[in-house]
Amino acid sequence: MTDRLPTPGSGQVPVLRLGDVLLVTLQGDLYDSTAEQLQQDIGEAIAHHAATGVVIDVSGVEIVDSFLGRVLAEIAAKARLLAAQTVVAGMRPAVAITMVELGLTLPGLRTALTAEDALRLVTARPTPPRPGGAQAGSR
């Protein structure tokens, strides 16, 4: 089931619901008012739909700055408080390099190469702990 959640006004970033997951696709620059509204929209959508995951597709973002890094980290922190995990997908190599150079570690965020990979990550069931504390598949 795919629903486009209502986002009032123009210039808003659409938040799509795919079952228990929210999908947000960023295109171009994200301005202060748009970022603030996006954070609010995602928080409300998580609570209203009991979403367990948020996928943020940044494949349309060519330039990253500390503002965007902070917005992504804040979205992840708020989602985590609402019992949802966040995965950022589609980061271009140049964007990743810039984020490292800016010192943006983005705590609480997982990454995936594509939106499809990110959807798999947020819908995968966690592996139960094994006796002795070792996780299955851990090295």
C-alpha positions as protocol buffer text, in pm:
chain_id: "A"
residue {
  index: 1
  type: MET
  ca { x: 0 y: 0 z: 0 }
}
residue {
  index: 2
  type: THR
  ca { x: 143 y: 336 z: -106 }
}
residue {
  index: 3
  type: ASP
  ca { x: -6 y: 659 z: 24 }
}
residue {
  index: 4
  type: ARG
  ca { x: 109 y: 1009 z: -39 }
}
residue {
  index: 5
  type: LEU
  ca { x: 59 y: 1182 z: 291 }
}
residue {
  index: 6
  type: PRO
  ca { x: -84 y: 1533 z: 274 }
}
residue {
  index: 7
  type: THR
  ca { x: 175 y: 1810 z: 278 }
}
residue {
  index: 8
  type: PRO
  ca { x: 11 y: 2152 z: 283 }
}
residue {
  index: 9
  type: GLY
  ca { x: 150 y: 2439 z: 79 }
}
residue {
  index: 10
  type: SER
  ca { x: 394 y: 2451 z: -207 }
}
residue {
  index: 11
  type: GLY
  ca { x: 761 y: 2379 z: -178 }
}
residue {
  index: 12
  type: GLN
  ca { x: 700 y: 2096 z: 67 }
}
residue {
  index: 13
  type: VAL
  ca { x: 882 y: 1766 z: 50 }
}
residue {
  index: 14
  type: PRO
  ca { x: 637 y: 1479 z: -5 }
}
residue {
  index: 15
  type: VAL
  ca { x: 632 y: 1198 z: 249 }
}
residue {
  index: 16
  type: LEU
  ca { x: 509 y: 869 z: 104 }
}
residue {
  index: 17
  type: ARG
  ca { x: 390 y: 577 z: 313 }
}
residue {
  index: 18
  type: LEU
  ca { x: 482 y: 227 z: 193 }
}
residue {
  index: 19
  type: GLY
  ca { x: 323 y: 0 z: 451 }
}
residue {
  index: 20
  type: ASP
  ca { x: 513 y: 58 z: 776 }
}
residue {
  index: 21
  type: VAL
  ca { x: 783 y: 270 z: 610 }
}
residue {
  index: 22
  type: LEU
  ca { x: 792 y: 637 z: 516 }
}
residue {
  index: 23
  type: LEU
  ca { x: 980 y: 733 z: 200 }
}
residue {
  index: 24
  type: VAL
  ca { x: 1114 y: 1087 z: 161 }
}
residue {
  index: 25
  type: THR
  ca { x: 1297 y: 1194 z: -154 }
}
residue {
  index: 26
  type: LEU
  ca { x: 1508 y: 1509 z: -130 }
}
residue {
  index: 27
  type: GLN
  ca { x: 1565 y: 1700 z: -452 }
}
residue {
  index: 28
  type: GLY
  ca { x: 1798 y: 1998 z: -471 }
}
residue {
  index: 29
  type: ASP
  ca { x: 1840 y: 2245 z: -186 }
}
residue {
  index: 30
  type: LEU
  ca { x: 1656 y: 2216 z: 144 }
}
residue {
  index: 31
  type: TYR
  ca { x: 1576 y: 2553 z: 297 }
}
residue {
  index: 32
  type: ASP
  ca { x: 1520 y: 2632 z: 666 }
}
residue {
  index: 33
  type: SER
  ca { x: 1139 y: 2653 z: 653 }
}
residue {
  index: 34
  type: THR
  ca { x: 1111 y: 2344 z: 432 }
}
residue {
  index: 35
  type: ALA
  ca { x: 1344 y: 2145 z: 660 }
}
residue {
  index: 36
  type: GLU
  ca { x: 1149 y: 2248 z: 969 }
}
residue {
  index: 37
  type: GLN
  ca { x: 819 y: 2147 z: 805 }
}
residue {
  index: 38
  type: LEU
  ca { x: 970 y: 1818 z: 685 }
}
residue {
  index: 39
  type: GLN
  ca { x: 1084 y: 1725 z: 1036 }
}
residue {
  index: 40
  type: GLN
  ca { x: 736 y: 1799 z: 1168 }
}
residue {
  index: 41
  type: ASP
  ca { x: 565 y: 1608 z: 885 }
}
residue {
  index: 42
  type: ILE
  ca { x: 784 y: 1301 z: 939 }
}
residue {
  index: 43
  type: GLY
  ca { x: 727 y: 1303 z: 1316 }
}
residue {
  index: 44
  type: GLU
  ca { x: 350 y: 1331 z: 1272 }
}
residue {
  index: 45
  type: ALA
  ca { x: 345 y: 1061 z: 1002 }
}
residue {
  index: 46
  type: ILE
  ca { x: 546 y: 820 z: 1222 }
}
residue {
  index: 47
  type: ALA
  ca { x: 307 y: 871 z: 1512 }
}
residue {
  index: 48
  type: HIS
  ca { x: -13 y: 865 z: 1304 }
}
residue {
  index: 49
  type: HIS
  ca { x: 73 y: 558 z: 1095 }
}
residue {
  index: 50
  type: ALA
  ca { x: 288 y: 373 z: 1351 }
}
residue {
  index: 51
  type: ALA
  ca { x: 571 y: 370 z: 1096 }
}
residue {
  index: 52
  type: THR
  ca { x: 872 y: 160 z: 1193 }
}
residue {
  index: 53
  type: GLY
  ca { x: 1114 y: 304 z: 939 }
}
residue {
  index: 54
  type: VAL
  ca { x: 1202 y: 619 z: 748 }
}
residue {
  index: 55
  type: VAL
  ca { x: 1397 y: 606 z: 421 }
}
residue {
  index: 56
  type: ILE
  ca { x: 1544 y: 937 z: 308 }
}
residue {
  index: 57
  type: ASP
  ca { x: 1657 y: 923 z: -55 }
}
residue {
  index: 58
  type: VAL
  ca { x: 1926 y: 1186 z: -114 }
}
residue {
  index: 59
  type: SER
  ca { x: 2017 y: 1077 z: -468 }
}
residue {
  index: 60
  type: GLY
  ca { x: 1884 y: 1411 z: -596 }
}
residue {
  index: 61
  type: VAL
  ca { x: 2110 y: 1611 z: -364 }
}
residue {
  index: 62
  type: GLU
  ca { x: 2427 y: 1733 z: -531 }
}
residue {
  index: 63
  type: ILE
  ca { x: 2564 y: 1959 z: -258 }
}
residue {
  index: 64
  type: VAL
  ca { x: 2563 y: 1896 z: 114 }
}
residue {
  index: 65
  type: ASP
  ca { x: 2644 y: 2135 z: 393 }
}
residue {
  index: 66
  type: SER
  ca { x: 2639 y: 2126 z: 771 }
}
residue {
  index: 67
  type: PHE
  ca { x: 2274 y: 2237 z: 770 }
}
residue {
  index: 68
  type: LEU
  ca { x: 2159 y: 1934 z: 571 }
}
residue {
  index: 69
  type: GLY
  ca { x: 2372 y: 1706 z: 787 }
}
residue {
  index: 70
  type: ARG
  ca { x: 2214 y: 1851 z: 1101 }
}
residue {
  index: 71
  type: VAL
  ca { x: 1863 y: 1812 z: 956 }
}
residue {
  index: 72
  type: LEU
  ca { x: 1925 y: 1445 z: 872 }
}
residue {
  index: 73
  type: ALA
  ca { x: 2067 y: 1378 z: 1220 }
}
residue {
  index: 74
  type: GLU
  ca { x: 1770 y: 1553 z: 1385 }
}
residue {
  index: 75
  type: ILE
  ca { x: 1519 y: 1356 z: 1177 }
}
residue {
  index: 76
  type: ALA
  ca { x: 1693 y: 1032 z: 1278 }
}
residue {
  index: 77
  type: ALA
  ca { x: 1699 y: 1130 z: 1647 }
}
residue {
  index: 78
  type: LYS
  ca { x: 1329 y: 1221 z: 1648 }
}
residue {
  index: 79
  type: ALA
  ca { x: 1236 y: 906 z: 1457 }
}
residue {
  index: 80
  type: ARG
  ca { x: 1436 y: 694 z: 1703 }
}
residue {
  index: 81
  type: LEU
  ca { x: 1244 y: 851 z: 1994 }
}
residue {
  index: 82
  type: LEU
  ca { x: 923 y: 749 z: 1814 }
}
residue {
  index: 83
  type: ALA
  ca { x: 1052 y: 389 z: 1774 }
}
residue {
  index: 84
  type: ALA
  ca { x: 1138 y: 416 z: 1403 }
}
residue {
  index: 85
  type: GLN
  ca { x: 1476 y: 367 z: 1239 }
}
residue {
  index: 86
  type: THR
  ca { x: 1612 y: 595 z: 968 }
}
residue {
  index: 87
  type: VAL
  ca { x: 1816 y: 496 z: 663 }
}
residue {
  index: 88
  type: VAL
  ca { x: 1967 y: 746 z: 419 }
}
residue {
  index: 89
  type: ALA
  ca { x: 1988 y: 612 z: 65 }
}
residue {
  index: 90
  type: GLY
  ca { x: 2146 y: 712 z: -263 }
}
residue {
  index: 91
  type: MET
  ca { x: 2429 y: 929 z: -137 }
}
residue {
  index: 92
  type: ARG
  ca { x: 2662 y: 1032 z: -416 }
}
residue {
  index: 93
  type: PRO
  ca { x: 3037 y: 978 z: -360 }
}
residue {
  index: 94
  type: ALA
  ca { x: 3104 y: 1354 z: -374 }
}
residue {
  index: 95
  type: VAL
  ca { x: 2838 y: 1413 z: -108 }
}
residue {
  index: 96
  type: ALA
  ca { x: 2990 y: 1145 z: 116 }
}
residue {
  index: 97
  type: ILE
  ca { x: 3337 y: 1297 z: 75 }
}
residue {
  index: 98
  type: THR
  ca { x: 3205 y: 1644 z: 161 }
}
residue {
  index: 99
  type: MET
  ca { x: 3027 y: 1512 z: 471 }
}
residue {
  index: 100
  type: VAL
  ca { x: 3347 y: 1349 z: 594 }
}
residue {
  index: 101
  type: GLU
  ca { x: 3543 y: 1668 z: 527 }
}
residue {
  index: 102
  type: LEU
  ca { x: 3283 y: 1867 z: 725 }
}
residue {
  index: 103
  type: GLY
  ca { x: 3311 y: 1617 z: 1012 }
}
residue {
  index: 104
  type: LEU
  ca { x: 2945 y: 1512 z: 985 }
}
residue {
  index: 105
  type: THR
  ca { x: 2916 y: 1162 z: 1130 }
}
residue {
  index: 106
  type: LEU
  ca { x: 2534 y: 1153 z: 1143 }
}
residue {
  index: 107
  type: PRO
  ca { x: 2482 y: 948 z: 1459 }
}
residue {
  index: 108
  type: GLY
  ca { x: 2179 y: 720 z: 1452 }
}
residue {
  index: 109
  type: LEU
  ca { x: 2168 y: 702 z: 1075 }
}
residue {
  index: 110
  type: ARG
  ca { x: 2224 y: 393 z: 868 }
}
residue {
  index: 111
  type: THR
  ca { x: 2303 y: 421 z: 500 }
}
residue {
  index: 112
  type: ALA
  ca { x: 2225 y: 221 z: 189 }
}
residue {
  index: 113
  type: LEU
  ca { x: 2336 y: 255 z: -171 }
}
residue {
  index: 114
  type: THR
  ca { x: 1982 y: 258 z: -311 }
}
residue {
  index: 115
  type: ALA
  ca { x: 1629 y: 322 z: -187 }
}
residue {
  index: 116
  type: GLU
  ca { x: 1551 y: -46 z: -251 }
}
residue {
  index: 117
  type: ASP
  ca { x: 1840 y: -151 z: -26 }
}
residue {
  index: 118
  type: ALA
  ca { x: 1719 y: 94 z: 238 }
}
residue {
  index: 119
  type: LEU
  ca { x: 1368 y: -48 z: 228 }
}
residue {
  index: 120
  type: ARG
  ca { x: 1511 y: -395 z: 280 }
}
residue {
  index: 121
  type: LEU
  ca { x: 1710 y: -269 z: 581 }
}
residue {
  index: 122
  type: VAL
  ca { x: 1413 y: -109 z: 755 }
}
residue {
  index: 123
  type: THR
  ca { x: 1178 y: -399 z: 689 }
}
residue {
  index: 124
  type: ALA
  ca { x: 1422 y: -676 z: 788 }
}
residue {
  index: 125
  type: ARG
  ca { x: 1345 y: -843 z: 1115 }
}
residue {
  index: 126
  type: PRO
  ca { x: 1628 y: -815 z: 1369 }
}
residue {
  index: 127
  type: THR
  ca { x: 1823 y: -1130 z: 1439 }
}
residue {
  index: 128
  type: PRO
  ca { x: 1767 y: -1247 z: 1797 }
}
residue {
  index: 129
  type: PRO
  ca { x: 2082 y: -1250 z: 2014 }
}
residue {
  index: 130
  type: ARG
  ca { x: 2262 y: -1581 z: 2030 }
}
residue {
  index: 131
  type: PRO
  ca { x: 2386 y: -1735 z: 2356 }
}
residue {
  index: 132
  type: GLY
  ca { x: 2713 y: -1575 z: 2462 }
}
residue {
  index: 133
  type: GLY
  ca { x: 2621 y: -1239 z: 2309 }
}
residue {
  index: 134
  type: ALA
  ca { x: 2744 y: -1317 z: 1955 }
}
residue {
  index: 135
  type: GLN
  ca { x: 2516 y: -1209 z: 1669 }
}
residue {
  index: 136
  type: ALA
  ca { x: 2449 y: -1438 z: 1377 }
}
residue {
  index: 137
  type: GLY
  ca { x: 2665 y: -1339 z: 1087 }
}
residue {
  index: 138
  type: SER
  ca { x: 2900 y: -1129 z: 1303 }
}
residue {
  index: 139
  type: ARG
  ca { x: 3269 y: -1142 z: 1232 }
}
